[in-house]
Short mmCIF file of C-alpha atoms in Angstrom, two decimals:
data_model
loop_
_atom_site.label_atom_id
_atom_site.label_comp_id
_atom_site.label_asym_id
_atom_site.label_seq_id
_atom_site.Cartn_x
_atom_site.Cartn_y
_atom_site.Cartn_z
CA UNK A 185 -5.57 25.03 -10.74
CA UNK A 186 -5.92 22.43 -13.61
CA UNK A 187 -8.86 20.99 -14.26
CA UNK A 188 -8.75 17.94 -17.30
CA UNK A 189 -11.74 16.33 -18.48
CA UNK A 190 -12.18 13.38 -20.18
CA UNK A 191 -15.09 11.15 -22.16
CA UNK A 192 -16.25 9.21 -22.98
CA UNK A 193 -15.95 7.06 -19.56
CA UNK A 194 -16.70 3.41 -21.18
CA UNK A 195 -16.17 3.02 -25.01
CA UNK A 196 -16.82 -0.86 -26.18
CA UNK A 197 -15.37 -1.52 -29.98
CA UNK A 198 -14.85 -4.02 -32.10
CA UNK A 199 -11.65 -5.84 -32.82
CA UNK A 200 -9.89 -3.98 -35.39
CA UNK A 201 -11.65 -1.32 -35.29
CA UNK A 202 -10.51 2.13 -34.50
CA UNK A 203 -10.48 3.81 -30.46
CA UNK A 204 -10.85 8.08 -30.00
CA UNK A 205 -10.45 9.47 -26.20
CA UNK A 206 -11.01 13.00 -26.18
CA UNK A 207 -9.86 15.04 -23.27
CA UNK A 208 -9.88 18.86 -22.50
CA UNK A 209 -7.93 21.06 -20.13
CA UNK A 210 -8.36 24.46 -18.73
CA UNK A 211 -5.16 25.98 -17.98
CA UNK A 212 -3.62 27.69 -20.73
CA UNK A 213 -0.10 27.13 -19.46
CA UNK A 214 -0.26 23.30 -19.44
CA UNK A 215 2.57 21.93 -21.77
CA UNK A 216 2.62 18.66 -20.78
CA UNK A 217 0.16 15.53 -22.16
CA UNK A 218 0.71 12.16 -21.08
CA UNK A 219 -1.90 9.45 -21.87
CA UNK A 220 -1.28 6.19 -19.08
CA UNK A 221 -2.83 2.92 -19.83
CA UNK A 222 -4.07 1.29 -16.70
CA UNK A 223 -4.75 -2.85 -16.72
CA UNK A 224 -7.09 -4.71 -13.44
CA UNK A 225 -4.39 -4.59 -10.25
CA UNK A 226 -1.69 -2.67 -11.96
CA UNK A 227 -0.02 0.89 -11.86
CA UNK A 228 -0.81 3.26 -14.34
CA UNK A 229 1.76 2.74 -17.86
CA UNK A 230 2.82 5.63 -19.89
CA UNK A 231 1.82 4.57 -23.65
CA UNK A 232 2.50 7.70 -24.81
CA UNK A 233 3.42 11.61 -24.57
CA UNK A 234 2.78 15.38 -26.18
CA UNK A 235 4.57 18.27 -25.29
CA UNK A 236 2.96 21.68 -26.30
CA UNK A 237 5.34 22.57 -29.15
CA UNK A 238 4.12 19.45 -30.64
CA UNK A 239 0.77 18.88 -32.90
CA UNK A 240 0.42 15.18 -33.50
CA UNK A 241 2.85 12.50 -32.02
CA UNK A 242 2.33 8.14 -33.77
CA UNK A 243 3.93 5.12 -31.90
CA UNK A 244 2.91 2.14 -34.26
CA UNK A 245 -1.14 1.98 -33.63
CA UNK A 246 -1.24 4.63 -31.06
CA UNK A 247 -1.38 8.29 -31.96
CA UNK A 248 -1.93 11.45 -29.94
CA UNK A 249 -2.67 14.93 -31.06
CA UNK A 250 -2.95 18.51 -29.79
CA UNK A 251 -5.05 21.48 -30.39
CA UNK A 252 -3.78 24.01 -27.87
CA UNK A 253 -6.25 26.70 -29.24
CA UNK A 254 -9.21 24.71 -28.32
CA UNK A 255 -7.33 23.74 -25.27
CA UNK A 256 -8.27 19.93 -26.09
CA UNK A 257 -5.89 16.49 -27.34
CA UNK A 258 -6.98 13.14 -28.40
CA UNK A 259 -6.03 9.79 -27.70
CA UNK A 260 -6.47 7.55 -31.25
CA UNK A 261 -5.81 3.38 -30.98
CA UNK A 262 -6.21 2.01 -34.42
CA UNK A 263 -6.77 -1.71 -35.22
CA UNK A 264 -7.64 -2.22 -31.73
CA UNK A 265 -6.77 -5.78 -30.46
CA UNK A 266 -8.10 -7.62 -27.29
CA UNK A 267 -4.91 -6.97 -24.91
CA UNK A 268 -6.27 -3.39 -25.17
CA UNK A 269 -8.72 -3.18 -23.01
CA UNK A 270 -7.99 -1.09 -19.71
CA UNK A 271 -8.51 2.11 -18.73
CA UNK A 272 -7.10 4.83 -20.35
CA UNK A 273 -6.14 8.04 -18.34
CA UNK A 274 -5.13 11.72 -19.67
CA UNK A 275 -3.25 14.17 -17.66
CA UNK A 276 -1.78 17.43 -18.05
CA UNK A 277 1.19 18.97 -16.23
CA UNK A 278 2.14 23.11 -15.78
CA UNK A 279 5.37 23.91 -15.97
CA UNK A 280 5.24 26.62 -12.73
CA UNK A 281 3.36 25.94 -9.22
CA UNK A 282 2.28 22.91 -8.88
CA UNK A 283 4.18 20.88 -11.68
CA UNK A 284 2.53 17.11 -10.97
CA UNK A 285 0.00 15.58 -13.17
CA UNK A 286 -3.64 16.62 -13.25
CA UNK A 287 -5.69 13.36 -14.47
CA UNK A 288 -8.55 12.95 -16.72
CA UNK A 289 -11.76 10.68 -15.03
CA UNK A 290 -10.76 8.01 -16.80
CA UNK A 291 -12.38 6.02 -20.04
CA UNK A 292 -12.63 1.95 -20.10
CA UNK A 293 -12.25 0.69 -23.28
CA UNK A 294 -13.53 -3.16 -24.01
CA UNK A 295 -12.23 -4.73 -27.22
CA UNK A 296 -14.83 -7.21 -27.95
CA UNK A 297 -12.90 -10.26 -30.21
CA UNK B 259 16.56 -0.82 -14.51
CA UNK B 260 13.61 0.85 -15.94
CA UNK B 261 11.11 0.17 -12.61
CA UNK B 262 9.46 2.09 -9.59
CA UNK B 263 9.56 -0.70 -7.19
CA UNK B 264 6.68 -0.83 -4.76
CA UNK B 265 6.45 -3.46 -1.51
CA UNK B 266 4.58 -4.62 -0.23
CA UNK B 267 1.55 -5.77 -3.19
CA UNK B 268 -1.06 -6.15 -0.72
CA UNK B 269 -1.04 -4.87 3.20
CA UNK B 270 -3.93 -5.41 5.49
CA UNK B 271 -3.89 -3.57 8.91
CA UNK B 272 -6.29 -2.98 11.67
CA UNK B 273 -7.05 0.82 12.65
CA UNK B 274 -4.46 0.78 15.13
CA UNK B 275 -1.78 -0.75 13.80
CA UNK B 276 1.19 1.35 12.01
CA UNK B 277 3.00 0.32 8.93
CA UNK B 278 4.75 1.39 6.07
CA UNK B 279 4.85 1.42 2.22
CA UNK B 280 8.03 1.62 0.82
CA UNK B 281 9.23 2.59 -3.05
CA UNK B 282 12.01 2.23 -4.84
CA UNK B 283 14.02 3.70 -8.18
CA UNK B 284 17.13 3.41 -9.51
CA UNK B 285 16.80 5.75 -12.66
CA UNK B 286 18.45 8.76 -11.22
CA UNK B 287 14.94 10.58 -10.78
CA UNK B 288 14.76 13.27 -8.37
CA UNK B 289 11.22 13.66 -8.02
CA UNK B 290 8.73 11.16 -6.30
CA UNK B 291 5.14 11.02 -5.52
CA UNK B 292 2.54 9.57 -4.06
CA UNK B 293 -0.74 9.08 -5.54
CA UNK B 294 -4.10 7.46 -3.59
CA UNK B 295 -6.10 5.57 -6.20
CA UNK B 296 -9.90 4.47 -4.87
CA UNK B 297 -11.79 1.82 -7.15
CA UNK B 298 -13.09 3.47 -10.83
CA UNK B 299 -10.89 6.61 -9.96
CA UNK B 300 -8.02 8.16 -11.58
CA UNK B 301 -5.16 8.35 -8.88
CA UNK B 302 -5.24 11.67 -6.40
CA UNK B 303 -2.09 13.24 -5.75
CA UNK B 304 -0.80 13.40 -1.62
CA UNK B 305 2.72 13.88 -1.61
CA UNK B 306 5.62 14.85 -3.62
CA UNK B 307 9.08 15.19 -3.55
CA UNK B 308 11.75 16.95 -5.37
CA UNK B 309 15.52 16.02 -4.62
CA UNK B 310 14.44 14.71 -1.34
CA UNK B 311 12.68 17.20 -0.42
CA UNK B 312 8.34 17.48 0.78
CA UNK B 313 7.01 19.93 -1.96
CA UNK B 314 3.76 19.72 -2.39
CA UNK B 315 1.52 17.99 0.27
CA UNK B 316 -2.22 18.15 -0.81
CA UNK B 317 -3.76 18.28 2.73
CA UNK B 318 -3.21 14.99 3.88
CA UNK B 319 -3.95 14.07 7.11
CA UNK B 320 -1.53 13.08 9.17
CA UNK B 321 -2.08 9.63 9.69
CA UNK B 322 -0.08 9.82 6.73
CA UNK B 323 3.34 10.53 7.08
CA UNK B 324 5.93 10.44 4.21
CA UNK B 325 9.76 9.91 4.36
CA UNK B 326 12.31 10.48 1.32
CA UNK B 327 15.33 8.72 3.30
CA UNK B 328 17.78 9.17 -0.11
CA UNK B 329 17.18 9.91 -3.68
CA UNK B 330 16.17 6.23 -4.52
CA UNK B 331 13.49 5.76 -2.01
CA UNK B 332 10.60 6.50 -0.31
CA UNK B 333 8.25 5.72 2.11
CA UNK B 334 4.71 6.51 3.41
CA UNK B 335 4.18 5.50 7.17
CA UNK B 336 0.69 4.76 8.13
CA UNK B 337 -0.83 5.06 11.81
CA UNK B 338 -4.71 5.39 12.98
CA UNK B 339 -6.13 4.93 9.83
CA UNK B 340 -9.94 4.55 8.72
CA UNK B 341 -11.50 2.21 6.53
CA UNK B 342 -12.17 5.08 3.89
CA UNK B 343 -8.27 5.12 3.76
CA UNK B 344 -8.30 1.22 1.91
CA UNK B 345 -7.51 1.92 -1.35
CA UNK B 346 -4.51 1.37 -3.89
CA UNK B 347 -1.44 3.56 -3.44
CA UNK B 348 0.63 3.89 -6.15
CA UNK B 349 4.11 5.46 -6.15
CA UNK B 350 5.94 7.58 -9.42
CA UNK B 351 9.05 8.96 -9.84
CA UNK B 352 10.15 11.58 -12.82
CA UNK B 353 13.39 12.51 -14.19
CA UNK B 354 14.76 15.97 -13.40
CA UNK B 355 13.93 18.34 -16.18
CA UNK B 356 14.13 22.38 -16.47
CA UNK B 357 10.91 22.66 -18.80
CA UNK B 358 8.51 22.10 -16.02
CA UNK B 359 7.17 18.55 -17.89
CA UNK B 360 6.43 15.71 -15.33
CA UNK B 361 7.08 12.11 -16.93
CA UNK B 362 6.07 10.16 -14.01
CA UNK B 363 6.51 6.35 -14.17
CA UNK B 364 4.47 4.76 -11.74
CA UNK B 365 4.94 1.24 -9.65
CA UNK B 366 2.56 -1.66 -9.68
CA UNK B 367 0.84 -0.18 -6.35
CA UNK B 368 0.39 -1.45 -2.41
CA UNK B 369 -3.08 -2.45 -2.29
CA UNK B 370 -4.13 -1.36 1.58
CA UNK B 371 -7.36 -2.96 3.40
CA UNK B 372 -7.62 -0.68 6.38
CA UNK B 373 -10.23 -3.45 8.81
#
């Protein structure tokens, strides 16, 4: 089955600085790349998505992009602000067998003001 | 109405007790799940549904037992459980789609002490 991996697990930046989450996947059928933003007591949110005829997708500060070759995408937060801090989770869905999300381990992110 | 709807927030219950966790949706989605999350995790798939229908059940035992009564909801009934079963349990629902992606949108979770 899928197997996603994700790092780093804690990443601590700056206000206004910039935010990478890299995560890698192993099946080669995967065309499906969600990236959830999870906040202390609450569900997972979907902050953004990538399907796999799709390289790079932007929503304001939040970017994601896709190298199915390498089998790898990238979660990219630019002029990072306070409110987001959480814990950021990649996942990857096949489109046969299975067909839920696999998820990345997770990566806390701490904007320091 | 743009929510997965999950009661109750919190839930504590003795190990022989029974309860349940209910969800609901009213985007039209067809497919529901339910994910275990434990503390610094990522949620853990258990069940899911597709048009009311169990289709995937990850080897749960079967203390847990789920229940799709219509399209809009869905509930996990709980009986004999451990304290390793206290965690958060979150509930998602996705939109139909032929090209296999899974958009799930999850609820704000049931947060289950099992004492």
């Amino acid at each position: 089955g899928e197997n996603v991996e994700q790092h780093p697990s804690t990443l601590s930046v700056q206000e206004g600085d910039s935010a990478v989450i890299k995560c890698t996947y192993s099946d080669s059928a995967s065309n499906y790349f969600p990236w959830y933003k999870q906040e202390l007591g609450k569900g997972p949110q979907l902050i953004i998505d990538i399907r796999s005829n799709v390289g790079e997708k932007k929503d304001q500060r939040i970017a994601v992009t896709l190298n199915k070759t390498a089998k790898h995408f990238s979660l990219h937060i630019t002029e990072t602000q306070p409110e987001d801090s959480a814990v950021y989770f990649c996942a990857a869905s096949t489109p046969t067998g299975r067909r839920a999300l696999t998820f990345g381990s997770g990566t806390r992110l701490q904007v320091q003001p | 109405d743009t929510e997965v709807t999950q009661t109750p927030k919190h839930l504590v219950m003795g190990m022989t007790n029974k309860k349940s966790l209910k969800c609901e949706q009213h985007m039209g989605h067809r497919a529901m799940y339910w994910y275990k999350q434990k503390a610094k995790k990522p949620p853990e798939l258990m069940f899911v549904y597709s048009y009311e229908k169990l289709s995937i059940n990850e080897s749960v035992p079967s203390r847990f037992s789920p229940e799709c009564p219509n399209s809009s909801l869905l509930n996990l009934h709980l009986h004999a459980l451990q304290p390793e079963d206290s965690a958060l349990y979150l509930c998602a629902s996705s939109p139909p789609s032929g090209r296999g992606e899974t958009e799930a949108f999850f609820g704000q979770g049931t947060r289950l002490t099992v004492v």
